[in-house]
Amino acid sequence: MSTHVATDSLVEDLASRLDAAAMTRTACAQLSQSHKISLDTAYAVQRAVAGRRLARCEHPLGIKLGFTSRTKAAQMGVSEVIIGRLTSGMLVADGGEINLGDYIHPRAEPELAFRLSRDLAPGEWNGQATDIVDAVAPAMEIIDSRFRDFRFDLADVVADNTSASGAVIGAWRPIGEGLDNRGVLFETDGRIVGAGSTAAILGDPLRAVTAAVRMAARYQITLSAGTVLLAGAATPAVALRAGTAVSTSVSGLGRVRFTVAGSDSLAGANDE
Ligand code: 0L1
Ligand code: MG
């Protein structure tokens, strides 16, 4: 992978492809099939993709980390986490409903969310995670790759805003002790589809806070008080089906849930 950043026009062209795929709910070809792009270019495309959402009157909601589990990082052959941008249109109310028709081939994964307690200038802070977050919540991320068959390489998925598509955040609680090994139960319609531990998130989800601050500084993402951070998945993601009730409970932190409306007849039909 080369290291230079592509021209502005190429960045805008690639961002347009990804934005159109999301807006029309039609998967597109991997960018890597037609272009050799560096990681810096991929992050520039991601910024442009998020910029299109902001231009449609969304506002920044937060950030997310991907590849925080050893298994997923190994599958991708990467040793560093990736960062993506959450915008207000991605927020799904706890207990709310999503419609399958608003997505291409969505999956959900159980996570923890943190809330930043103060503004952070890039490079300003290098201390304890607990000094800059004031709350934690059980959460789920909805990921929906804009690429056909959910297939991508590292630069593809970074450009595609790390597949970020939805965030469901449960009730916020003060940061307590022992977040490094809380039991996580991920259920659809009352059946367990994933069981794990918060330890799957970088060994301790508080490490996601420090990693996210470092990555945000590197890729010029503004961090302000109230910014939400999705720390990473505690179990593998599951594909969403119409009529399903999805929930995640995290020991000592409570439960977060949403339901899926729409029709399965379209499932996969958007992978054209
Ligand atoms: O949030 C995540 O860990 C997903 C990162 C992107 C890879 C994927 O879509 O599975
Ligand atoms: Mg995730």
mmCIF file of C-alpha atoms and ligand atoms in Angstrom:
data_model
loop_
_atom_site.group_PDB
_atom_site.id
_atom_site.type_symbol
_atom_site.label_atom_id
_atom_site.label_comp_id
_atom_site.label_asym_id
_atom_site.label_seq_id
_atom_site.Cartn_x
_atom_site.Cartn_y
_atom_site.Cartn_z
ATOM 1 C CA MET A 1 0.000 0.000 0.000
ATOM 2 C CA SER A 2 1.485 3.379 -0.959
ATOM 3 C CA THR A 3 1.679 6.130 1.678
ATOM 4 C CA HIS A 4 0.876 9.324 -0.192
ATOM 5 C CA VAL A 5 -2.550 10.994 -0.104
ATOM 6 C CA ALA A 6 -4.397 10.961 -3.424
ATOM 7 C CA THR A 7 -5.612 14.097 -5.141
ATOM 8 C CA ASP A 8 -8.667 15.880 -3.784
ATOM 9 C CA SER A 9 -10.660 14.920 -6.842
ATOM 10 C CA LEU A 10 -9.938 11.211 -6.421
ATOM 11 C CA VAL A 11 -10.804 11.419 -2.708
ATOM 12 C CA GLU A 12 -14.115 13.113 -3.575
ATOM 13 C CA ASP A 13 -14.846 10.594 -6.323
ATOM 14 C CA LEU A 14 -14.289 7.623 -3.996
ATOM 15 C CA ALA A 15 -16.331 9.294 -1.240
ATOM 16 C CA SER A 16 -19.177 9.834 -3.728
ATOM 17 C CA ARG A 17 -19.226 6.141 -4.605
ATOM 18 C CA LEU A 18 -19.494 5.151 -0.954
ATOM 19 C CA ASP A 19 -22.073 7.803 -0.164
ATOM 20 C CA ALA A 20 -24.192 6.779 -3.156
ATOM 21 C CA ALA A 21 -24.031 3.132 -2.065
ATOM 22 C CA ALA A 22 -25.297 4.085 1.390
ATOM 23 C CA MET A 23 -27.990 6.437 0.078
ATOM 24 C CA THR A 24 -29.331 3.966 -2.491
ATOM 25 C CA ARG A 25 -28.791 0.913 -0.257
ATOM 26 C CA THR A 26 -26.872 -0.764 -3.049
ATOM 27 C CA ALA A 27 -23.503 -2.342 -2.365
ATOM 28 C CA CYS A 28 -20.600 -1.259 -4.554
ATOM 29 C CA ALA A 29 -17.317 -2.795 -5.673
ATOM 30 C CA GLN A 30 -14.327 -2.574 -3.371
ATOM 31 C CA LEU A 31 -12.277 0.565 -4.034
ATOM 32 C CA SER A 32 -9.179 -1.624 -3.929
ATOM 33 C CA GLN A 33 -10.339 -3.367 -7.123
ATOM 34 C CA SER A 34 -9.750 -0.185 -9.099
ATOM 35 C CA HIS A 35 -7.338 1.870 -6.972
ATOM 36 C CA LYS A 36 -4.282 1.267 -4.865
ATOM 37 C CA ILE A 37 -4.891 3.655 -1.980
ATOM 38 C CA SER A 38 -2.791 4.391 1.076
ATOM 39 C CA LEU A 39 -4.172 4.350 4.597
ATOM 40 C CA ASP A 40 -3.880 8.149 4.711
ATOM 41 C CA THR A 41 -5.949 8.396 1.528
ATOM 42 C CA ALA A 42 -8.483 5.978 3.006
ATOM 43 C CA TYR A 43 -8.868 8.235 6.048
ATOM 44 C CA ALA A 44 -9.209 11.255 3.757
ATOM 45 C CA VAL A 45 -12.041 9.442 1.928
ATOM 46 C CA GLN A 46 -13.632 8.588 5.279
ATOM 47 C CA ARG A 47 -13.519 12.258 6.263
ATOM 48 C CA ALA A 48 -15.167 13.224 2.962
ATOM 49 C CA VAL A 49 -17.863 10.553 3.392
ATOM 50 C CA ALA A 50 -18.663 11.844 6.890
ATOM 51 C CA GLY A 51 -18.604 15.389 5.500
ATOM 52 C CA ARG A 52 -21.435 14.468 3.144
ATOM 53 C CA ARG A 53 -23.538 13.349 6.100
ATOM 54 C CA LEU A 54 -22.770 16.585 7.958
ATOM 55 C CA ALA A 55 -23.751 18.562 4.846
ATOM 56 C CA ARG A 56 -27.157 16.842 5.104
ATOM 57 C CA CYS A 57 -27.664 18.487 8.505
ATOM 58 C CA GLU A 58 -26.329 15.678 10.677
ATOM 59 C CA HIS A 59 -23.933 16.605 13.452
ATOM 60 C CA PRO A 60 -20.948 14.761 14.921
ATOM 61 C CA LEU A 61 -22.006 12.198 17.527
ATOM 62 C CA GLY A 62 -18.753 10.464 18.305
ATOM 63 C CA ILE A 63 -16.164 7.979 17.224
ATOM 64 C CA LYS A 64 -15.781 4.218 17.124
ATOM 65 C CA LEU A 65 -12.946 1.765 17.093
ATOM 66 C CA GLY A 66 -12.768 -1.356 14.954
ATOM 67 C CA PHE A 67 -10.532 -4.419 15.015
ATOM 68 C CA THR A 68 -10.263 -4.210 18.803
ATOM 69 C CA SER A 69 -10.560 -7.971 19.193
ATOM 70 C CA ARG A 70 -7.514 -10.115 18.652
ATOM 71 C CA THR A 71 -9.480 -12.509 16.438
ATOM 72 C CA LYS A 72 -10.778 -9.822 14.091
ATOM 73 C CA ALA A 73 -7.414 -8.068 13.880
ATOM 74 C CA ALA A 74 -5.761 -11.397 13.039
ATOM 75 C CA GLN A 75 -8.392 -12.107 10.362
ATOM 76 C CA MET A 76 -7.547 -8.793 8.713
ATOM 77 C CA GLY A 77 -3.809 -9.219 9.278
ATOM 78 C CA VAL A 78 -3.564 -5.889 11.120
ATOM 79 C CA SER A 79 -1.947 -4.966 14.406
ATOM 80 C CA GLU A 80 -3.510 -1.540 14.895
ATOM 81 C CA VAL A 81 -7.103 -0.554 15.569
ATOM 82 C CA ILE A 82 -9.030 1.587 13.089
ATOM 83 C CA ILE A 83 -11.185 4.610 13.906
ATOM 84 C CA GLY A 84 -14.479 5.687 12.375
ATOM 85 C CA ARG A 85 -16.862 8.638 12.750
ATOM 86 C CA LEU A 86 -20.365 8.471 14.214
ATOM 87 C CA THR A 87 -22.904 11.084 13.144
ATOM 88 C CA SER A 88 -26.305 11.955 14.597
ATOM 89 C CA GLY A 89 -28.274 10.142 11.893
ATOM 90 C CA MET A 90 -26.725 6.876 13.070
ATOM 91 C CA LEU A 91 -28.211 7.112 16.559
ATOM 92 C CA VAL A 92 -30.921 4.535 17.249
ATOM 93 C CA ALA A 93 -32.913 5.037 20.462
ATOM 94 C CA ASP A 94 -32.548 2.389 23.138
ATOM 95 C CA GLY A 95 -35.737 0.313 22.723
ATOM 96 C CA GLY A 96 -36.255 1.804 19.269
ATOM 97 C CA GLU A 97 -36.789 0.236 15.876
ATOM 98 C CA ILE A 98 -34.740 0.168 12.697
ATOM 99 C CA ASN A 99 -36.013 -0.682 9.238
ATOM 100 C CA LEU A 100 -34.053 -3.205 7.173
ATOM 101 C CA GLY A 101 -34.847 -1.173 4.083
ATOM 102 C CA ASP A 102 -32.601 1.627 5.364
ATOM 103 C CA TYR A 103 -29.531 -0.617 5.131
ATOM 104 C CA ILE A 104 -27.734 -2.873 2.656
ATOM 105 C CA HIS A 105 -26.874 -5.991 4.712
ATOM 106 C CA PRO A 106 -26.695 -4.822 8.334
ATOM 107 C CA ARG A 107 -25.153 -6.678 11.235
ATOM 108 C CA ALA A 108 -25.148 -5.826 14.944
ATOM 109 C CA GLU A 109 -22.447 -6.330 17.537
ATOM 110 C CA PRO A 110 -22.414 -5.847 21.330
ATOM 111 C CA GLU A 111 -20.155 -3.076 22.606
ATOM 112 C CA LEU A 112 -19.488 -0.662 25.444
ATOM 113 C CA ALA A 113 -19.871 3.082 24.965
ATOM 114 C CA PHE A 114 -17.962 5.773 26.844
ATOM 115 C CA ARG A 115 -18.758 9.490 27.058
ATOM 116 C CA LEU A 116 -16.012 12.105 27.060
ATOM 117 C CA SER A 117 -16.186 14.523 29.968
ATOM 118 C CA ARG A 118 -14.277 17.393 28.351
ATOM 119 C CA ASP A 119 -12.943 18.910 25.167
ATOM 120 C CA LEU A 120 -9.580 17.488 24.146
ATOM 121 C CA ALA A 121 -7.182 19.293 21.847
ATOM 122 C CA PRO A 122 -5.095 16.938 19.653
ATOM 123 C CA GLY A 123 -2.014 15.722 21.508
ATOM 124 C CA GLU A 124 -3.003 17.592 24.663
ATOM 125 C CA TRP A 125 -3.635 14.610 26.884
ATOM 126 C CA ASN A 126 -1.611 11.541 27.756
ATOM 127 C CA GLY A 127 -3.010 10.359 31.085
ATOM 128 C CA GLN A 128 -5.538 7.961 32.594
ATOM 129 C CA ALA A 129 -8.645 7.093 30.563
ATOM 130 C CA THR A 130 -10.800 7.556 33.655
ATOM 131 C CA ASP A 131 -9.767 11.246 33.783
ATOM 132 C CA ILE A 132 -11.484 12.046 30.483
ATOM 133 C CA VAL A 133 -14.629 9.881 30.475
ATOM 134 C CA ASP A 134 -17.505 10.421 32.861
ATOM 135 C CA ALA A 135 -19.884 7.619 31.920
ATOM 136 C CA VAL A 136 -20.142 4.140 30.430
ATOM 137 C CA ALA A 137 -23.142 2.358 28.886
ATOM 138 C CA PRO A 138 -24.009 -0.985 27.324
ATOM 139 C CA ALA A 139 -24.270 -0.418 23.582
ATOM 140 C CA MET A 140 -24.639 -2.038 20.196
ATOM 141 C CA GLU A 141 -23.147 -1.007 16.902
ATOM 142 C CA ILE A 142 -24.910 -1.610 13.592
ATOM 143 C CA ILE A 143 -22.317 -2.177 10.908
ATOM 144 C CA ASP A 144 -23.294 -2.175 7.241
ATOM 145 C CA SER A 145 -20.421 -2.426 4.802
ATOM 146 C CA ARG A 146 -21.094 -0.482 1.638
ATOM 147 C CA PHE A 147 -19.099 -3.175 -0.227
ATOM 148 C CA ARG A 148 -20.567 -6.225 -1.925
ATOM 149 C CA ASP A 149 -20.735 -9.332 0.234
ATOM 150 C CA PHE A 150 -19.244 -7.411 3.190
ATOM 151 C CA ARG A 151 -15.794 -7.960 1.680
ATOM 152 C CA PHE A 152 -13.001 -5.411 1.898
ATOM 153 C CA ASP A 153 -9.325 -4.869 2.555
ATOM 154 C CA LEU A 154 -7.960 -2.533 5.224
ATOM 155 C CA ALA A 155 -7.982 0.621 3.085
ATOM 156 C CA ASP A 156 -11.492 -0.192 1.810
ATOM 157 C CA VAL A 157 -12.989 -0.522 5.264
ATOM 158 C CA VAL A 158 -11.278 2.614 6.578
ATOM 159 C CA ALA A 159 -12.554 4.609 3.586
ATOM 160 C CA ASP A 160 -16.010 3.144 4.231
ATOM 161 C CA ASN A 161 -15.988 4.736 7.689
ATOM 162 C CA THR A 162 -15.251 1.322 9.256
ATOM 163 C CA SER A 163 -18.723 0.084 8.191
ATOM 164 C CA ALA A 164 -20.284 2.430 10.790
ATOM 165 C CA SER A 165 -24.023 2.667 10.313
ATOM 166 C CA GLY A 166 -25.821 2.744 13.654
ATOM 167 C CA ALA A 167 -25.252 3.138 17.399
ATOM 168 C CA VAL A 168 -27.686 2.079 20.110
ATOM 169 C CA ILE A 169 -26.643 3.386 23.520
ATOM 170 C CA GLY A 170 -28.150 2.202 26.817
ATOM 171 C CA ALA A 171 -28.389 4.114 30.084
ATOM 172 C CA TRP A 172 -25.230 5.955 31.071
ATOM 173 C CA ARG A 173 -23.679 5.103 34.449
ATOM 174 C CA PRO A 174 -20.656 6.469 36.269
ATOM 175 C CA ILE A 175 -17.420 4.641 35.455
ATOM 176 C CA GLY A 176 -16.943 1.920 38.065
ATOM 177 C CA GLU A 177 -14.233 -0.576 38.871
ATOM 178 C CA GLY A 178 -13.599 -3.790 36.992
ATOM 179 C CA LEU A 179 -14.711 -2.877 33.484
ATOM 180 C CA ASP A 180 -11.975 -5.142 32.165
ATOM 181 C CA ASN A 181 -13.949 -8.376 32.589
ATOM 182 C CA ARG A 182 -17.706 -7.917 32.582
ATOM 183 C CA GLY A 183 -19.906 -10.653 31.157
ATOM 184 C CA VAL A 184 -21.662 -9.742 27.895
ATOM 185 C CA LEU A 185 -24.777 -11.547 26.624
ATOM 186 C CA PHE A 186 -25.932 -10.828 23.103
ATOM 187 C CA GLU A 187 -29.430 -12.090 22.257
ATOM 188 C CA THR A 188 -31.908 -12.130 19.406
ATOM 189 C CA ASP A 189 -35.496 -12.982 20.332
ATOM 190 C CA GLY A 190 -34.326 -14.167 23.745
ATOM 191 C CA ARG A 191 -31.797 -16.645 22.334
ATOM 192 C CA ILE A 192 -28.138 -16.188 23.073
ATOM 193 C CA VAL A 193 -26.237 -15.508 19.861
ATOM 194 C CA GLY A 194 -23.025 -14.374 21.533
ATOM 195 C CA ALA A 195 -21.560 -14.627 25.005
ATOM 196 C CA GLY A 196 -18.297 -13.003 25.936
ATOM 197 C CA SER A 197 -16.443 -10.567 28.093
ATOM 198 C CA THR A 198 -15.505 -6.931 27.866
ATOM 199 C CA ALA A 199 -11.937 -8.293 28.010
ATOM 200 C CA ALA A 200 -12.322 -9.007 24.281
ATOM 201 C CA ILE A 201 -12.066 -5.235 23.741
ATOM 202 C CA LEU A 202 -8.283 -4.673 23.735
ATOM 203 C CA GLY A 203 -7.983 -6.700 26.945
ATOM 204 C CA ASP A 204 -9.669 -3.810 28.816
ATOM 205 C CA PRO A 205 -12.147 -1.432 27.155
ATOM 206 C CA LEU A 206 -10.548 1.545 28.892
ATOM 207 C CA ARG A 207 -7.613 0.952 26.525
ATOM 208 C CA ALA A 208 -10.038 1.843 23.730
ATOM 209 C CA VAL A 209 -10.300 5.339 25.205
ATOM 210 C CA THR A 210 -6.568 5.957 25.032
ATOM 211 C CA ALA A 211 -6.307 4.344 21.592
ATOM 212 C CA ALA A 212 -9.203 6.450 20.300
ATOM 213 C CA VAL A 213 -7.683 9.705 21.560
ATOM 214 C CA ARG A 214 -4.382 8.831 19.870
ATOM 215 C CA MET A 215 -6.083 7.912 16.588
ATOM 216 C CA ALA A 216 -8.347 10.969 16.667
ATOM 217 C CA ALA A 217 -5.311 13.236 16.978
ATOM 218 C CA ARG A 218 -3.624 11.457 14.086
ATOM 219 C CA TYR A 219 -6.613 11.822 11.775
ATOM 220 C CA GLN A 220 -7.778 15.309 12.846
ATOM 221 C CA ILE A 221 -11.029 14.233 14.493
ATOM 222 C CA THR A 222 -12.309 16.789 16.994
ATOM 223 C CA LEU A 223 -13.062 15.462 20.465
ATOM 224 C CA SER A 224 -15.348 17.512 22.669
ATOM 225 C CA ALA A 225 -17.254 17.030 25.915
ATOM 226 C CA GLY A 226 -20.137 14.627 25.318
ATOM 227 C CA THR A 227 -18.448 12.805 22.414
ATOM 228 C CA VAL A 228 -19.576 9.163 22.379
ATOM 229 C CA LEU A 229 -16.938 6.469 21.917
ATOM 230 C CA LEU A 230 -17.976 2.993 20.809
ATOM 231 C CA ALA A 231 -15.124 0.938 22.195
ATOM 232 C CA GLY A 232 -15.323 -2.227 20.104
ATOM 233 C CA ALA A 233 -17.177 -5.526 19.946
ATOM 234 C CA ALA A 234 -17.248 -8.135 22.702
ATOM 235 C CA THR A 235 -18.472 -10.956 20.425
ATOM 236 C CA PRO A 236 -18.787 -11.475 16.648
ATOM 237 C CA ALA A 237 -21.517 -9.544 14.825
ATOM 238 C CA VAL A 238 -24.786 -11.178 13.705
ATOM 239 C CA ALA A 239 -26.739 -10.458 10.532
ATOM 240 C CA LEU A 240 -30.038 -8.678 11.196
ATOM 241 C CA ARG A 241 -33.362 -10.176 10.117
ATOM 242 C CA ALA A 242 -36.793 -8.563 10.005
ATOM 243 C CA GLY A 243 -38.997 -9.067 13.044
ATOM 244 C CA THR A 244 -36.097 -9.670 15.411
ATOM 245 C CA ALA A 245 -35.648 -8.197 18.882
ATOM 246 C CA VAL A 246 -31.942 -7.654 19.542
ATOM 247 C CA SER A 247 -30.465 -7.016 22.976
ATOM 248 C CA THR A 248 -27.173 -6.857 24.804
ATOM 249 C CA SER A 249 -26.696 -7.011 28.547
ATOM 250 C CA VAL A 250 -23.429 -6.227 30.255
ATOM 251 C CA SER A 251 -22.915 -7.391 33.814
ATOM 252 C CA GLY A 252 -23.489 -4.514 36.231
ATOM 253 C CA LEU A 253 -24.336 -2.060 33.452
ATOM 254 C CA GLY A 254 -27.772 -3.207 32.318
ATOM 255 C CA ARG A 255 -29.358 -3.934 28.976
ATOM 256 C CA VAL A 256 -29.786 -2.135 25.660
ATOM 257 C CA ARG A 257 -32.206 -3.239 22.924
ATOM 258 C CA PHE A 258 -33.752 -2.515 19.560
ATOM 259 C CA THR A 259 -36.056 -4.250 17.113
ATOM 260 C CA VAL A 260 -35.795 -4.777 13.372
ATOM 261 C CA ALA A 261 -38.742 -3.994 11.114
ATOM 262 C CA GLY A 262 -39.046 -4.443 7.359
ATOM 263 C CA SER A 263 -38.897 -7.422 5.078
ATOM 264 C CA ASP A 264 -36.307 -10.184 4.721
ATOM 265 C CA SER A 265 -37.317 -10.663 1.109
ATOM 266 C CA LEU A 266 -34.817 -7.955 0.281
ATOM 267 C CA ALA A 267 -32.006 -9.504 2.324
ATOM 268 C CA GLY A 268 -28.973 -9.790 0.084
ATOM 269 C CA ALA A 269 -30.814 -8.203 -2.830
ATOM 270 C CA ASN A 270 -28.814 -5.038 -2.291
ATOM 271 C CA ASP A 271 -25.544 -6.895 -2.897
ATOM 272 C CA GLU A 272 -25.751 -6.193 -6.602
HETATM 273 O O1 0L1 B 1 -16.770 -2.066 14.400
HETATM 274 C C1 0L1 B 1 -16.072 -2.949 13.939
HETATM 275 O O2 0L1 B 1 -15.305 -3.650 14.605
HETATM 276 C C2 0L1 B 1 -16.165 -3.211 12.456
HETATM 277 C C3 0L1 B 1 -14.956 -2.726 11.786
HETATM 278 C C4 0L1 B 1 -15.101 -2.902 10.320
HETATM 279 C C5 0L1 B 1 -15.064 -4.314 9.889
HETATM 280 C C6 0L1 B 1 -16.421 -4.906 9.692
HETATM 281 O O3 0L1 B 1 -17.285 -4.289 9.055
HETATM 282 O O4 0L1 B 1 -16.630 -6.007 10.178
HETATM 283 MG MG MG B 2 -17.947 -2.124 16.186
#
